[in-house]
Short mmCIF file of C-alpha atoms and ligand atoms in Angstrom, two decimals:
data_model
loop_
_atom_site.label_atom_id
_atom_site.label_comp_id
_atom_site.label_asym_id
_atom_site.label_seq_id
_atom_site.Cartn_x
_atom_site.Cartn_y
_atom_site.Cartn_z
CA UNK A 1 143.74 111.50 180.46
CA UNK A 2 145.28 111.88 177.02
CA UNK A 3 147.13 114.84 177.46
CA UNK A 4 150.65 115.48 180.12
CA UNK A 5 148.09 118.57 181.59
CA UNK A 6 145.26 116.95 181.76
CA UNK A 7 146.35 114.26 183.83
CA UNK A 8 148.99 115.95 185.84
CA UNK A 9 145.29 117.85 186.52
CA UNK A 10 143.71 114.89 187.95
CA UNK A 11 145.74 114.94 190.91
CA UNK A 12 145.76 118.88 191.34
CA UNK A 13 148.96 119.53 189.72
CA UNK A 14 150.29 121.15 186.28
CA UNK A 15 152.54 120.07 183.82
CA UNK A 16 154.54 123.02 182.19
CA UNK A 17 156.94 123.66 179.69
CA UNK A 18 159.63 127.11 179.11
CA UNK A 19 158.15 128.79 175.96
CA UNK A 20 160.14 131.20 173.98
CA UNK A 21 158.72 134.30 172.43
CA UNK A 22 159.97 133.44 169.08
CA UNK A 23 158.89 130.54 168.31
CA UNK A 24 155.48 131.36 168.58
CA UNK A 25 154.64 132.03 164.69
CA UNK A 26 155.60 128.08 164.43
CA UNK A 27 152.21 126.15 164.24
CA UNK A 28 153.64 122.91 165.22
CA UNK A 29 155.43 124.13 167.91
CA UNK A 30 152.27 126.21 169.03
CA UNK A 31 149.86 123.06 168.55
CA UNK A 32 152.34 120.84 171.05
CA UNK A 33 151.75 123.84 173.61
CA UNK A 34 148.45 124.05 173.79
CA UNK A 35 147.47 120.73 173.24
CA UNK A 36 149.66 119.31 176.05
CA UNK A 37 150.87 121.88 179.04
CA UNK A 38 149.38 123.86 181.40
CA UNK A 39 151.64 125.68 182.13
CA UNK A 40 154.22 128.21 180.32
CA UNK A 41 157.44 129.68 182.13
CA UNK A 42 159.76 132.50 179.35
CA UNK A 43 162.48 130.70 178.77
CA UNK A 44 164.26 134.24 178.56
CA UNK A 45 161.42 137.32 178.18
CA UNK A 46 161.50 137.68 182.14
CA UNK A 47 165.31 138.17 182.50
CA UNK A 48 166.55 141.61 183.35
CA UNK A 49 168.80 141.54 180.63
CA UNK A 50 165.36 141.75 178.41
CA UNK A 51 163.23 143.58 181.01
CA UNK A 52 165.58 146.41 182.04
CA UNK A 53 168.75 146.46 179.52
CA UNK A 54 169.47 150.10 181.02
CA UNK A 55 168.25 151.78 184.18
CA UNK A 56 164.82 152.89 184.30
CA UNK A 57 163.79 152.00 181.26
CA UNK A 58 161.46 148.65 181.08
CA UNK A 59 160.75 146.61 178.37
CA UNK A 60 157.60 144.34 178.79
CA UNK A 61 156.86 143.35 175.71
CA UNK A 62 158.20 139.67 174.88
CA UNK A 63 156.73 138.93 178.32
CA UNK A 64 153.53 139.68 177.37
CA UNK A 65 153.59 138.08 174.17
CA UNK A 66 153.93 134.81 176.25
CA UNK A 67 151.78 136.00 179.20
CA UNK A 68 148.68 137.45 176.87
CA UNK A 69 148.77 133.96 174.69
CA UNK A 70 148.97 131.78 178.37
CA UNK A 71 145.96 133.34 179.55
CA UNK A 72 143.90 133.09 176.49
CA UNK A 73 144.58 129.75 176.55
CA UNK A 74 144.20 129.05 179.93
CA UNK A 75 147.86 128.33 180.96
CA UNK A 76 149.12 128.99 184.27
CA UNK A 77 152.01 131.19 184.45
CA UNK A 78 155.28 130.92 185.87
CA UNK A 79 157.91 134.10 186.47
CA UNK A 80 161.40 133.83 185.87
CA UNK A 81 163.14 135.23 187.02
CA UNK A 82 163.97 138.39 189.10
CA UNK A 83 167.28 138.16 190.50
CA UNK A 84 169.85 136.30 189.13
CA UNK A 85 173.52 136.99 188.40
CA UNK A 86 173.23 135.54 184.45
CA UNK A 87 171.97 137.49 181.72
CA UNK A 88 172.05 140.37 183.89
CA UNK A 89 173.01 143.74 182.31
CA UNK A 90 176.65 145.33 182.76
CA UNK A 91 175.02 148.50 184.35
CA UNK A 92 173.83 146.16 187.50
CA UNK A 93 176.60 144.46 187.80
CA UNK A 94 179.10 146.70 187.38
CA UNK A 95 177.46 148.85 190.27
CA UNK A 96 179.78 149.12 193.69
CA UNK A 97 177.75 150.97 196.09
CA UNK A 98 175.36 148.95 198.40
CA UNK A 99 172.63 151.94 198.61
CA UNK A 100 172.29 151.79 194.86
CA UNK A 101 172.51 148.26 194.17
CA UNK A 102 170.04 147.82 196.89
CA UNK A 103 167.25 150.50 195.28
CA UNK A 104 167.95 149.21 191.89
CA UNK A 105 167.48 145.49 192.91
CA UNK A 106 164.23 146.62 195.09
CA UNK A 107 162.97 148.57 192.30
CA UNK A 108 162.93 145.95 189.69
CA UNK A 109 161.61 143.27 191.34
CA UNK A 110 158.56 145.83 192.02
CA UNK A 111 158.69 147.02 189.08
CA UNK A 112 157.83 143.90 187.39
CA UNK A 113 156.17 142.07 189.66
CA UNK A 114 153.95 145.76 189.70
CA UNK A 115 153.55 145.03 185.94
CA UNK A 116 152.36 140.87 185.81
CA UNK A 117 150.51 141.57 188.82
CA UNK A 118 147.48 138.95 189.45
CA UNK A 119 148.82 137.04 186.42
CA UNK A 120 151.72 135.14 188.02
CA UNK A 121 151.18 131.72 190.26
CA UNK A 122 154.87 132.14 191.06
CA UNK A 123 157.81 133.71 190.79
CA UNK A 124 161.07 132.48 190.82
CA UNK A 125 162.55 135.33 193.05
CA UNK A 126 166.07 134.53 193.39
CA UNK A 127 168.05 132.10 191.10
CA UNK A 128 170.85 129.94 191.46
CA UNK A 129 172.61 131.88 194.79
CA UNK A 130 174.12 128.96 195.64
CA UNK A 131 177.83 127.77 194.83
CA UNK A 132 178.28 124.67 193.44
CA UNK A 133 180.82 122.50 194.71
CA UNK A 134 181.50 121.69 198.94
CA UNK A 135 181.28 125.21 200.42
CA UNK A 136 177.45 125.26 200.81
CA UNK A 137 177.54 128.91 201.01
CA UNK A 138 176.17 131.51 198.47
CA UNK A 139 178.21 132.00 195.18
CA UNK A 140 179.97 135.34 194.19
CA UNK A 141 177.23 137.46 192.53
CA UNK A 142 177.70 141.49 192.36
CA UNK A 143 174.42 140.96 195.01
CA UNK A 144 175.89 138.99 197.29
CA UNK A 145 179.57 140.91 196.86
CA UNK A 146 177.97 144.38 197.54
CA UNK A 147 175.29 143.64 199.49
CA UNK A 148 175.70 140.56 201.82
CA UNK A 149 174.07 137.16 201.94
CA UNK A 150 170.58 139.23 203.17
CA UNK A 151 170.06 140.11 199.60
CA UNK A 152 168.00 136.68 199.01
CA UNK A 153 165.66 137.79 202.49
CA UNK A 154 165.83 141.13 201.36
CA UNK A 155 164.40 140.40 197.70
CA UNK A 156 161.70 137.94 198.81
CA UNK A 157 160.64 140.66 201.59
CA UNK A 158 159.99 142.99 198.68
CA UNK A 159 158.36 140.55 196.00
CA UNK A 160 155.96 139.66 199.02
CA UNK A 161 154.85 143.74 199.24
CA UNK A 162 155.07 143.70 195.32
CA UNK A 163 152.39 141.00 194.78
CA UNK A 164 150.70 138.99 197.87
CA UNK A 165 148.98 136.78 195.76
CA UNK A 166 152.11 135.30 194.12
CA UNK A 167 153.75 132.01 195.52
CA UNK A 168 157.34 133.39 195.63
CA UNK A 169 160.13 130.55 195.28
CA UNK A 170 163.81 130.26 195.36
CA UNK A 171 164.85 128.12 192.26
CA UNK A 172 168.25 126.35 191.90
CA UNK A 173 170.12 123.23 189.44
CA UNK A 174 172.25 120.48 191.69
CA UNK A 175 170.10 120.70 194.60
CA UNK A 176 168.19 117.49 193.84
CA UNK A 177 171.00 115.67 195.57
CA UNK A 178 170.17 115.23 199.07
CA UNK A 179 173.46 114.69 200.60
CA UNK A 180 175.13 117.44 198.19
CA UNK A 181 176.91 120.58 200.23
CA UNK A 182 174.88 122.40 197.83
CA UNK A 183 171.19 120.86 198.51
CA UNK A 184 172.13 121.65 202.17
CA UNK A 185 173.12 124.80 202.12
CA UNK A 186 169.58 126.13 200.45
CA UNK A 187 167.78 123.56 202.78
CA UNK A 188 169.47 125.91 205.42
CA UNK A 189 168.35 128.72 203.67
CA UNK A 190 164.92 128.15 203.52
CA UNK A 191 164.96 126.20 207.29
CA UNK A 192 165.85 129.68 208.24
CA UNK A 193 163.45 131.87 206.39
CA UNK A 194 160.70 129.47 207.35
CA UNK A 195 161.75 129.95 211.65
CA UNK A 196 161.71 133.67 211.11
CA UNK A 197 158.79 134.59 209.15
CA UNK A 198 160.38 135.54 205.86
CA UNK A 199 158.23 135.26 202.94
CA UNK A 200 159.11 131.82 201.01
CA UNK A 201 156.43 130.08 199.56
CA UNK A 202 157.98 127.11 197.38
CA UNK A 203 161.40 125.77 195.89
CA UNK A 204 162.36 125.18 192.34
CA UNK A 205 164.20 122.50 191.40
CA UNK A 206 165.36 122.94 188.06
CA UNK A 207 166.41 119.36 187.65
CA UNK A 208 169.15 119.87 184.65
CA UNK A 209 170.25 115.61 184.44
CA UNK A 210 172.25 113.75 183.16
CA UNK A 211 171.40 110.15 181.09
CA UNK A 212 170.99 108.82 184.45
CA UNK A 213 168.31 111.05 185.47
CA UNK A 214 167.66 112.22 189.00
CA UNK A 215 169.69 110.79 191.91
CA UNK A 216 168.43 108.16 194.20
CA UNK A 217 167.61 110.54 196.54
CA UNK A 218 165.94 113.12 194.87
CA UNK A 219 162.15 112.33 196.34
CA UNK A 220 163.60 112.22 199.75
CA UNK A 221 165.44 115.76 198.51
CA UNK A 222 161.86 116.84 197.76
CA UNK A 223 160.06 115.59 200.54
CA UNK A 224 162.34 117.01 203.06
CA UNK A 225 162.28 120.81 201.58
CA UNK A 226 158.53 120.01 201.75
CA UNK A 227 158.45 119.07 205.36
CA UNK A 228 159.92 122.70 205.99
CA UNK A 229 156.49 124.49 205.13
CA UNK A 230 157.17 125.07 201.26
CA UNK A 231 155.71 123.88 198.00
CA UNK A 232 158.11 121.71 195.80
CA UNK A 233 158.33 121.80 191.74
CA UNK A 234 160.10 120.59 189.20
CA UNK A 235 161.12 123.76 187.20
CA UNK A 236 163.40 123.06 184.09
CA UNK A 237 163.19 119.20 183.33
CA UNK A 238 165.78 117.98 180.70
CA UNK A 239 167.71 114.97 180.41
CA UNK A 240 170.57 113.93 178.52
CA UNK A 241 169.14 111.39 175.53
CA UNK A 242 165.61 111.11 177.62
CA UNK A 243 165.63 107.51 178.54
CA UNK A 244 162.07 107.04 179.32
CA UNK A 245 163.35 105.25 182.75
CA UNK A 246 164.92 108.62 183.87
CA UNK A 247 161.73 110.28 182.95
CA UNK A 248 159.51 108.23 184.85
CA UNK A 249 161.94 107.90 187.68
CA UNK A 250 161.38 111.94 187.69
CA UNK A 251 157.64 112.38 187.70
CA UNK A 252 157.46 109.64 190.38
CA UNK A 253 159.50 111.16 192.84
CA UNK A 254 157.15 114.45 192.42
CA UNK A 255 153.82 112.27 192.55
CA UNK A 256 155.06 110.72 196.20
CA UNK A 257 155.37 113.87 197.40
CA UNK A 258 152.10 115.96 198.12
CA UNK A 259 153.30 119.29 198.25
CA UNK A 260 155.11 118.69 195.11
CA UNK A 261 152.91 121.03 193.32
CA UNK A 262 154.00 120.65 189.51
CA UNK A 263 156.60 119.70 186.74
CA UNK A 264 157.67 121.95 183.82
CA UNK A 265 160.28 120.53 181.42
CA UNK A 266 162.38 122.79 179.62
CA UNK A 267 160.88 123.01 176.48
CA UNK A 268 159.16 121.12 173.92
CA UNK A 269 160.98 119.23 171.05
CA UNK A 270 164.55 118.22 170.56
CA UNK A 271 165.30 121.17 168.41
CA UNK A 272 164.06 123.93 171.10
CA UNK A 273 166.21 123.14 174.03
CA UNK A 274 169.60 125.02 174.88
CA UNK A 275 170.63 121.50 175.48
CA UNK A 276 169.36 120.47 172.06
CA UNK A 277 172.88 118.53 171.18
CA UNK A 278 171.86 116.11 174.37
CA UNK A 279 167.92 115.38 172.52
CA UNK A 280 166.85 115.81 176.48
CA UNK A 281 162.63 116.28 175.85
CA UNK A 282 159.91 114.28 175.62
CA UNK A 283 159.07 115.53 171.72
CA UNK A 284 161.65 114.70 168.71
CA UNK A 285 162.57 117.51 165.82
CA UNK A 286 159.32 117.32 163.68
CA UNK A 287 157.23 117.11 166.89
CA UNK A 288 156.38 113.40 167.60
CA UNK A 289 155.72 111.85 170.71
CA UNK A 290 159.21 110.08 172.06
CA UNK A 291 159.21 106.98 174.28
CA UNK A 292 159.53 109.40 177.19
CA UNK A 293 156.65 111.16 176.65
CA UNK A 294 154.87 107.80 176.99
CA UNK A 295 156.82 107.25 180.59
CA UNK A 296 155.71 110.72 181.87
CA UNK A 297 152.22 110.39 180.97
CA UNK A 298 151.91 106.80 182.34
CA UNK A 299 154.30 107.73 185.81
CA UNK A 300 151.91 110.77 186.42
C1 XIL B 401 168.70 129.20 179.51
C2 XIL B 401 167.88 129.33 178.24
O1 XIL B 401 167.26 128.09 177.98
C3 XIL B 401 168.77 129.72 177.07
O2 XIL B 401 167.98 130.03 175.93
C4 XIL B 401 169.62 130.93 177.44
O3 XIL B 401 170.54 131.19 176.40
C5 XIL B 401 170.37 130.70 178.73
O4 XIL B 401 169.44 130.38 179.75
N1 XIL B 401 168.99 127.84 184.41
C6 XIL B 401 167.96 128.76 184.30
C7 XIL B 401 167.42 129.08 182.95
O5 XIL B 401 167.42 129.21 185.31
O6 XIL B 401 166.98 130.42 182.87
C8 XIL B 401 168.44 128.80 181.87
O7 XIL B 401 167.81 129.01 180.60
C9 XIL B 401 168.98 127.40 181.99
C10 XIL B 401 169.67 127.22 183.32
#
């Protein structure tokens, strides 16, 4: 096929890309989308810093910008995300009392996933819990301080109630690293949830590299997570100066892996990525094709 989608397609998968609501009046920007990806994830409409800026009060509509234009043109969607301790709103996490913070974490997640409901393939439920570094443990978060390490079971039990037909993942950066303290620690995680029946359906790797591109290990990484009972994916694909070997290297070690179910980069040219100094995508400035774009298409 001619197209990233269309042959990511072939072998049952999708190829994505983060959109962001604003960009959407650009026509070259817009003609890359839907030409190309099958796939959309908000590169910022989902946060709760944008969904609920004060308590109570929910604000849908730069979501559905992006989900309304996905559907009409058949584009799968991806949710991000529900809890996470960035771009969070001072009223959350300045809250002390576990009752509260409990109801008001509960609430939004149903909240939301109440409102996208049979329009999501999945949800990034919990984001980057982890610490980086050797610990392996969960990071400081005002969820995690007031509430206890159950808050990551305790938000995928209620995104499962909220919508049954969404796959519901845990998506983290620096856990493509197999031998990393990090990697193992959310392997852990998820070897847990999977022994005791809680709700955990796939993992996002947001795969955030460096010129070098993935580590050697990162399709073992992915095959491993995969041999726990999960879908794997690829959920926020950049790399430093996009060498079209680090690109290929990338999609490969998703196509060896069966249940590694798709690959969204995040976003489409140069000048649209938060990492826009680094050139990391696979489309330049005025929208051309770069080498790496090439590499994907042929590796997938
Ligand atoms: C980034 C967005 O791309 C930026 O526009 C925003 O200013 C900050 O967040 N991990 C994630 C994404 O899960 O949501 C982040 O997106 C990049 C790192």
């Amino acid at each position: 096929a001619s197209t990233l989608g269309a042959q990511a397609a072939q072998s049952g998968r999708y190829f994505g890309t983060a959109v962001a609501a604003g960009r959407l009046g650009d026509g070259t920007y817009t003609g890359i989308l839907d030409r190309e990806f099958n796939s959309v994830t908000p590169e910022n409409e989902m946060k709760w810093d944008t969904t609920e800026r004060s308590r109570g009060s929910f604000n849908f509509g730069p979501g559905d910008q992006i989900v309304n234009r996905a559907a009409a043109h058949g584009q799968r969607m991806r949710g991000h995300t529900l809890v996470w301790h960035s771009q969070l709103p001072s009223w959350v996490s300045s809250i002390r009392d576990a009752n509260t913070l409990r109801s008001v974490m509960n609430n939004h997640i149903t909240q939301v996933m109440n409102h996208y409901k049979g329009r999501i393939y999945a949800w990034d439920v919990v984001n980057e819990a982890f610490a980086d570094g050797g610990s392996g443990q969960q990071r400081s978060s005002v969820f995690r301080d007031v509430l206890g390490t159950g808050f990551i079971e305790e938000a995928f039990r209620t995104a499962r109630s909220a919508d049954p037909a969404a796959k519901l993942c845990y998506n983290d950066y620096s856990i493509e690293n197999w031998s990393d303290a990090k990697t193992q620690g959310v392997y852990r995680m998820v070897r847990d949830f999977k022994s005791r029946g809680v709700p955990i359906d796939c993992v996002g790797f947001q795969s955030h590299f460096g010129t070098g591109g993935p580590p050697s290990s990162f399709q073992t990484t992915l095959s491993n997570f995969a041999a726990l009972g999960v879908d794997v994916q690829i959920t926020e694909l950049d790399i430093a100066q996009a060498s079209s070997a680090a690109y290929a290297n990338t999609v490969r070690a998703c196509m060896n892996v069966a249940r590694c179910t798709g690959i969204t980069v995040w976003g489409i040219r140069d000048s649209d990525s938060w990492r826009s100094g680094e050139n990391p995508l696979l489309f330049d400035r005025s929208g051309n094709k770069k080498a790496a774009y090439q590499s994907t298409l042929t590796a997938l």
